[in-house]
Coordinates of C-alpha atoms and ligand atoms in Angstrom, one line a residue:
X1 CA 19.3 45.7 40.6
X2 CA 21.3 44.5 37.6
X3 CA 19.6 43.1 34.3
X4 CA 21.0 39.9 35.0
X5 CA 19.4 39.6 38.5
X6 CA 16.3 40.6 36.9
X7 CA 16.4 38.1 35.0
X8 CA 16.0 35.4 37.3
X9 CA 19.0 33.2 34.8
X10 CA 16.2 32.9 32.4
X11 CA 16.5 34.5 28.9
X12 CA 13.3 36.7 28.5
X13 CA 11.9 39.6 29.8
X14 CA 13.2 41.6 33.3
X15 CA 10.9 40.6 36.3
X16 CA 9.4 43.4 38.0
X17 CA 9.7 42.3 41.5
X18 CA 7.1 43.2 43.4
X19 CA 8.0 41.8 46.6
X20 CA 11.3 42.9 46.7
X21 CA 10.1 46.1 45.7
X22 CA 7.2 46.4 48.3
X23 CA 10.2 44.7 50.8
X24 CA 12.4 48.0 50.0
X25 CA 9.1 50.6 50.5
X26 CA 8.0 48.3 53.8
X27 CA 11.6 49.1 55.3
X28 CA 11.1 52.9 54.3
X29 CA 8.1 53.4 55.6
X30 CA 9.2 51.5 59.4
X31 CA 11.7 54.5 59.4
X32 CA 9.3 57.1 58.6
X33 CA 6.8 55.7 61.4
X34 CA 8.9 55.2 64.0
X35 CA 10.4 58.7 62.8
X36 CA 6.8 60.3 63.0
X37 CA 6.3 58.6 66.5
X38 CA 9.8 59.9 67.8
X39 CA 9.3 63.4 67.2
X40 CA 5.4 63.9 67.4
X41 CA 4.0 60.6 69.7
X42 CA 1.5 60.0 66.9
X43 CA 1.5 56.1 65.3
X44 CA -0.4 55.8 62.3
X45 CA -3.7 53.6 62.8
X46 CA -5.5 51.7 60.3
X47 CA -8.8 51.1 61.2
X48 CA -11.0 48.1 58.5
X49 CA -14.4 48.3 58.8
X50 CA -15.5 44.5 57.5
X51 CA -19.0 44.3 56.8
X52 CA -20.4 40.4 56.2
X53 CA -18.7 37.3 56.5
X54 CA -16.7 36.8 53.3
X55 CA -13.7 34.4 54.1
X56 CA -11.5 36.3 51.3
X57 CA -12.2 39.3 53.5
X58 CA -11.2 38.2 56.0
X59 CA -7.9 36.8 54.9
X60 CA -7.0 40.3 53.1
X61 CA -8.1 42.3 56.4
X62 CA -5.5 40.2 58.2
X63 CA -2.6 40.4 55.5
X64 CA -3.6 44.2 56.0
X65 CA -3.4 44.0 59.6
X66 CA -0.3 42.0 59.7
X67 CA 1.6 44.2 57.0
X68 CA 0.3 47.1 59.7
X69 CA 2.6 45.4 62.6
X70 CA 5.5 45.2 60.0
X71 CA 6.0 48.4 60.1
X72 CA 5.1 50.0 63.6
X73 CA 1.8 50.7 62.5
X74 CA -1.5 50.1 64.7
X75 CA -4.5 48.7 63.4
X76 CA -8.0 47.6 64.3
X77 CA -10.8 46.0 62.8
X78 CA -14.7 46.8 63.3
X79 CA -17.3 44.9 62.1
X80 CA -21.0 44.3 61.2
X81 CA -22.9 41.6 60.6
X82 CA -24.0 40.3 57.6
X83 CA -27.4 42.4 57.9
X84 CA -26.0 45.5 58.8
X85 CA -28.3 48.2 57.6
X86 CA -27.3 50.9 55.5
X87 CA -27.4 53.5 58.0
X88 CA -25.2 51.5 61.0
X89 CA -22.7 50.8 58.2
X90 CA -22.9 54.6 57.6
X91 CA -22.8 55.8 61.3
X92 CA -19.8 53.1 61.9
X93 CA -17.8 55.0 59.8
X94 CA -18.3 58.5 60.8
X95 CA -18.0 57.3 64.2
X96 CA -14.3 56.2 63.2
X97 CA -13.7 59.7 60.9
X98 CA -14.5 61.2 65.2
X99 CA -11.7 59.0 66.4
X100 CA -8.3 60.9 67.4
X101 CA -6.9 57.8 67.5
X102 CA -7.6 56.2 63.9
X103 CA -5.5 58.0 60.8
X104 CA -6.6 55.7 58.3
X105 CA -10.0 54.0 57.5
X106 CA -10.6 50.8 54.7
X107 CA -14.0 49.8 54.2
X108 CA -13.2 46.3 53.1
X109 CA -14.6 45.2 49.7
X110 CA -17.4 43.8 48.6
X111 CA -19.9 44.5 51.2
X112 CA -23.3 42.3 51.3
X113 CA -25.0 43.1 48.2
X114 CA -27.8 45.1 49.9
X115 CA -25.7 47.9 50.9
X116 CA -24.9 50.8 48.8
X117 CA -21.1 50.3 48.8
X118 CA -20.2 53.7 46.9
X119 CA -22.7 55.6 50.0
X120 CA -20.5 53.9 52.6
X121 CA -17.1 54.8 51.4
X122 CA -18.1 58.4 50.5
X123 CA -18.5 58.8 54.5
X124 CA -15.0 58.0 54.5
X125 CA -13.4 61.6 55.3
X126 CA -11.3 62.6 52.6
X127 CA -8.0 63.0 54.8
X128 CA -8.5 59.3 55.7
X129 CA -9.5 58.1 52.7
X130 CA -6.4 55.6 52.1
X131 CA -7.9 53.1 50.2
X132 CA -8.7 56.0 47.7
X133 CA -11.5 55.2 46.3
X134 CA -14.4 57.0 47.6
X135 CA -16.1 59.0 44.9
X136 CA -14.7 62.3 46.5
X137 CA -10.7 60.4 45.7
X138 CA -11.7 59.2 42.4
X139 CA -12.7 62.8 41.3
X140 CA -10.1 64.3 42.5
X141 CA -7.8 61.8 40.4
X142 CA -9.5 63.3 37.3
X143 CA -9.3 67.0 38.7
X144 CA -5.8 66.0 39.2
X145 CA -5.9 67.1 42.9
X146 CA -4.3 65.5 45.8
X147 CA -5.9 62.7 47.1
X148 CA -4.7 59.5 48.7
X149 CA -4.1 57.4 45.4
X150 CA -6.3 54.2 44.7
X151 CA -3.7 51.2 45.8
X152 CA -3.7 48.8 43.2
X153 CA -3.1 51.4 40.2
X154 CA -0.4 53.4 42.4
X155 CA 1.4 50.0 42.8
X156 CA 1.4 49.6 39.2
X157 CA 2.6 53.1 39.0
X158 CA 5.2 52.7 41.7
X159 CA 6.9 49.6 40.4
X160 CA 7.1 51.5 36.7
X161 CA 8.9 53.9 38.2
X162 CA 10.9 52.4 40.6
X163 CA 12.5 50.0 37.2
X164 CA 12.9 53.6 35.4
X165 CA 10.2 53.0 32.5
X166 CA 9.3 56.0 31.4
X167 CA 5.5 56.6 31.2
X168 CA 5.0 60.0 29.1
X169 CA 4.7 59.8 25.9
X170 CA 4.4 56.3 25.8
X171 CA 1.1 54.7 24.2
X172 CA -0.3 52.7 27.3
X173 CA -3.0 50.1 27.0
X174 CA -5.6 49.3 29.8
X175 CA -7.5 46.1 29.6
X176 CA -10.1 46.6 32.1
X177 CA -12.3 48.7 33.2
X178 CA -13.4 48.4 37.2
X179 CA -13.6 51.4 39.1
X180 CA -10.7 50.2 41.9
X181 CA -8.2 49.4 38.9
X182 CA -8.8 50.1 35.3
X183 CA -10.0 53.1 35.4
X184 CA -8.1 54.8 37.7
X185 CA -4.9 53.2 36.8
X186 CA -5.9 54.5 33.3
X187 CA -6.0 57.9 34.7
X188 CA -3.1 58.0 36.3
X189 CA -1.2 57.0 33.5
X190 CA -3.1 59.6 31.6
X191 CA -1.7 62.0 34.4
X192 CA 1.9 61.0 33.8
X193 CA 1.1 62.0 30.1
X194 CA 0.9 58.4 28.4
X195 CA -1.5 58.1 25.3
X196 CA -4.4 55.9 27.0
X197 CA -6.6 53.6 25.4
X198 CA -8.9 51.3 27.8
X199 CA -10.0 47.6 26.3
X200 CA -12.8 46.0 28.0
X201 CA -15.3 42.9 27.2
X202 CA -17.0 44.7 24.1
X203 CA -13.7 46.0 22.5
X204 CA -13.7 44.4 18.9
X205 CA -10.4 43.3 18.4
X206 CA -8.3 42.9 21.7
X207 CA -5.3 41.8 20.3
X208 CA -5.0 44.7 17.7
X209 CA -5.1 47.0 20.3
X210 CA -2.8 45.4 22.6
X211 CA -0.3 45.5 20.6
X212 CA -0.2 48.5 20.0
X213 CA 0.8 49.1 24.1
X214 CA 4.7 50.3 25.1
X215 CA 2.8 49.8 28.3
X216 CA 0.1 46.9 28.6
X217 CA -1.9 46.6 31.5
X218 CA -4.6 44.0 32.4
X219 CA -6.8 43.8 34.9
X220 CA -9.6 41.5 33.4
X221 CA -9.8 38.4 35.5
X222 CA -9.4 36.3 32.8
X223 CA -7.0 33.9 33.1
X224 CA -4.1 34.1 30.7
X225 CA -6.2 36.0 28.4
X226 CA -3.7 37.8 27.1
X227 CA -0.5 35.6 24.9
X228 CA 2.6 36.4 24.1
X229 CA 1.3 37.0 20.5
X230 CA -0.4 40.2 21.6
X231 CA 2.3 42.1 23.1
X232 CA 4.1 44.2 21.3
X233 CA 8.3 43.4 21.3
X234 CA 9.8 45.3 24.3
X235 CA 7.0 46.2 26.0
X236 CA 6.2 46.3 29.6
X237 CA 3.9 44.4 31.1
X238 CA 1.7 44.5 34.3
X239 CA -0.5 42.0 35.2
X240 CA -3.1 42.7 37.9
X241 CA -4.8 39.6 37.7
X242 CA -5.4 36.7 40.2
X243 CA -7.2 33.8 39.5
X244 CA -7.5 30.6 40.9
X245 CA -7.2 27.8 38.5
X246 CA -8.1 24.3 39.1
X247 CA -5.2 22.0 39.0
X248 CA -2.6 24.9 39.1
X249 CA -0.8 25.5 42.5
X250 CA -0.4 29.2 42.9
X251 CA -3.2 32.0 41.5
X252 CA -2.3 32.9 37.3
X253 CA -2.5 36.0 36.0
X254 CA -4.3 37.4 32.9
X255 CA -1.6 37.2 31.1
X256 CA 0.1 34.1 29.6
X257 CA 3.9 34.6 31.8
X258 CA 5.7 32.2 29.5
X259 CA 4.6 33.1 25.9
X260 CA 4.5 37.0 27.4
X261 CA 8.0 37.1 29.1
X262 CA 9.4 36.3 25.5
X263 CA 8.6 39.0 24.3
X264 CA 8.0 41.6 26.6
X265 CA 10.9 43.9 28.1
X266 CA 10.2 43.9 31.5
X267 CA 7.4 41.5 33.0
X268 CA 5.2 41.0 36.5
X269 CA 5.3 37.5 37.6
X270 CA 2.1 36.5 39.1
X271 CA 2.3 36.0 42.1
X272 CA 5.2 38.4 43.4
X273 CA 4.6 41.3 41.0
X274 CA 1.5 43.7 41.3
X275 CA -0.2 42.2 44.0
X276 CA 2.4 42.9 47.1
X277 CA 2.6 46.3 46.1
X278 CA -1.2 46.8 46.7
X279 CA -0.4 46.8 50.3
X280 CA 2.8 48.3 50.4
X281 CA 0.7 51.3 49.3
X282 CA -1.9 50.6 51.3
X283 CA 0.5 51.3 54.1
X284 CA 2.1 54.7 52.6
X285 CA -1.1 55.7 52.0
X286 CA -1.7 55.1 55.6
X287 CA 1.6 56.3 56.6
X288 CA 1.0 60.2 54.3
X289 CA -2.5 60.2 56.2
X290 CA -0.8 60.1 59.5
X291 CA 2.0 62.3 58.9
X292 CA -1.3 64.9 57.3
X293 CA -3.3 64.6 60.6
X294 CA -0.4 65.4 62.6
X295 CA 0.1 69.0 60.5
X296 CA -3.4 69.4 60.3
X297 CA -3.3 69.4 64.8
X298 CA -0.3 71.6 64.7
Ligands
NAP301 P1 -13.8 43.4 37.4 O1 -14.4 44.4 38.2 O2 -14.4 42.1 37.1 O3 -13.4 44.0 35.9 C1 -12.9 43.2 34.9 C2 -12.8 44.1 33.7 O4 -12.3 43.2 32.6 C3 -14.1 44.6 33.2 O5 -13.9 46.0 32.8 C4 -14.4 43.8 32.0 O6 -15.1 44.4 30.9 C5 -13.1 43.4 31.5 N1 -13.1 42.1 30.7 C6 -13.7 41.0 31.1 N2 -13.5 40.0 30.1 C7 -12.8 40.6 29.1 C8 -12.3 40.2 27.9 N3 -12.5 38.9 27.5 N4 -11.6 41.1 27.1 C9 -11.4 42.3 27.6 N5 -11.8 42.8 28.7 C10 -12.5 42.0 29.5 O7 -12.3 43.0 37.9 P2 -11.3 43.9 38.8 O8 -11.8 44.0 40.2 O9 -10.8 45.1 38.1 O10 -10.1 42.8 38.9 C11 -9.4 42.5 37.7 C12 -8.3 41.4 38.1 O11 -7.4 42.0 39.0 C13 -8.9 40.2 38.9 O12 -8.1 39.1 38.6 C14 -8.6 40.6 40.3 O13 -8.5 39.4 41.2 C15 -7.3 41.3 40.2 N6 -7.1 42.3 41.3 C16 -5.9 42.3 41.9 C17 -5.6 43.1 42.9 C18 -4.2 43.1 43.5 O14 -4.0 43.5 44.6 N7 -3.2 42.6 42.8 C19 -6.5 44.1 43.4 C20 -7.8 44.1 42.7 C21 -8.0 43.2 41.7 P3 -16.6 45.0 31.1 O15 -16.4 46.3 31.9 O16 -17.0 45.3 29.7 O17 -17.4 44.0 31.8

């Protein structure tokens, strides 16, 4: 893509096009699967386990599920009720690690509140593990080991890299801290040999620190938190965030897209930027799983 298509006809920052971007790894991965199926009979199965009743979780299980068929994937969804104990959550999942059938398994989150989340996922097997964020996948992102990478951060990752914005050496800041994006994106960046610093609620003086970033990420869910007068000239920007804002008719980010696009080299619009490529990763996670458990029968 040329600057000026990036561009949008606007002067500012490039966009970072996350849907086109997850449109071009969508169409790579429908050759890979239907490749895989060709020469081994194998299609890649994503199997959601959704726990509870939450209407958001449902919506994203069926984006999931829908981005699945996009690509000649199967997918299934098995669920518990609201009440669900700890120990049929448990057993649902290791039931699914037995099946021949299933390649991939997401434990949809949040579960109710009484369950021990981090217990359930860890009964995730680790080869299909594609959400990536057991506590067996997260330590293996610190060991540096091959595991399926968390989806959110490898997006972020992915759409770097995919716009040629070289990551090492580069001082990179985090603003945010959760466990299924700050940190591990934090790490991975880390990994790619960035100098990391991660901002949260108690970090004294955001902006000084933000402007400091070649690379500024936020994942807060705040919204437009961060301003235009907190980046640092030519950076490039990532913005996780989704809110919902009264009186505004599509989510905002945490980052303030006019001031920040100003300034900023390249830019993620919100929506269109970070948040397709969560499930375009989603599905190459699901896709790599797939392609594993068919050398792992050979
Ligand atoms: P989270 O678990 O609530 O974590 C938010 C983090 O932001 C925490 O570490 C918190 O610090 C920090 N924070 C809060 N207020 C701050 C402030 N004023 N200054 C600096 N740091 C502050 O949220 P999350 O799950 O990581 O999600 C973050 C955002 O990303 C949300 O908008 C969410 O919707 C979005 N998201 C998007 C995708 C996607 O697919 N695009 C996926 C997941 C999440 P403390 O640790 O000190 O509390």
């Amino acid at each position: 893509m040329s600057e000026a298509e990036n561009r949008s006809g606007r002067p500012g920052a490039i966009l970072l096009d996350g849907s086109a971007t997850a449109r071009t790894i969508r169409t790579e991965i429908t050759e890979r699967v239907a490749q895989l199926k060709t020469r081994t009979g194998v299609t890649p199965h994503l199997a959601a386990v959704l726990i509870g009743a939450d209407p958001a979780s449902e919506t994203y299980v069926s984006m999931k599920q829908k981005a699945c068929g996009w690509v000649g994937m199967r997918s299934s969804v098995h669920r518990l009720g609201e009440n669900a104990t700890q120990a049929e959550a448990e057993d649902l999942v290791a039931g699914l690690n037995q099946d021949p059938h299933v390649t991939g398994i997401l434990v949809q989150h949040p579960v109710p509140k009484h369950l021990h989340e981090p217990a359930i996922l860890d009964c995730v097997s680790a080869a299909k593990d594609i959400d990536g964020i057991s506590r067996m996948s997260l330590g293996g992102l610190i060991n540096g080991e091959p595991a399926f990478p968390s989806c959110t951060p490898a997006g972020i990752i992915e759409l770097l890299d995919r716009y040629k914005i070289d990551i090492a050496g580069k001082k990179a800041v985090v603003v945010g801290r959760s466990i299924i994006l700050g940190k591990p994106v934090a790490m991975m960046l880390l990994n790619r040999n960035a100098t990391v610093t991660i901002c949260h609620s108690r970090t004294e003086d955001l902006a000084r620190e933000t402007r400091e970033a070649d690379i500024l990420v936020a994942a807060v869910g705040r919204p437009e938190l961060i301003t235009g007068s907190m980046i640092k000239p030519g950076a490039a920007v990532l913005d996780a965030g989704y809110n919902r804002v009264a009186g505004r008719n599509h989510d905002v980010g945490d980052v303030e897209f006019e001031s920040a696009r100003l300034v900023a080299s390249h830019i993620t619009p919100v929506p269109g930027g970070v948040g397709p490529m969560t499930i375009a990763m989603l599905l190459r996670n699901t896709l790599l799983a797939a392609e594993g458990f068919v050398s792992e029968k050979r």
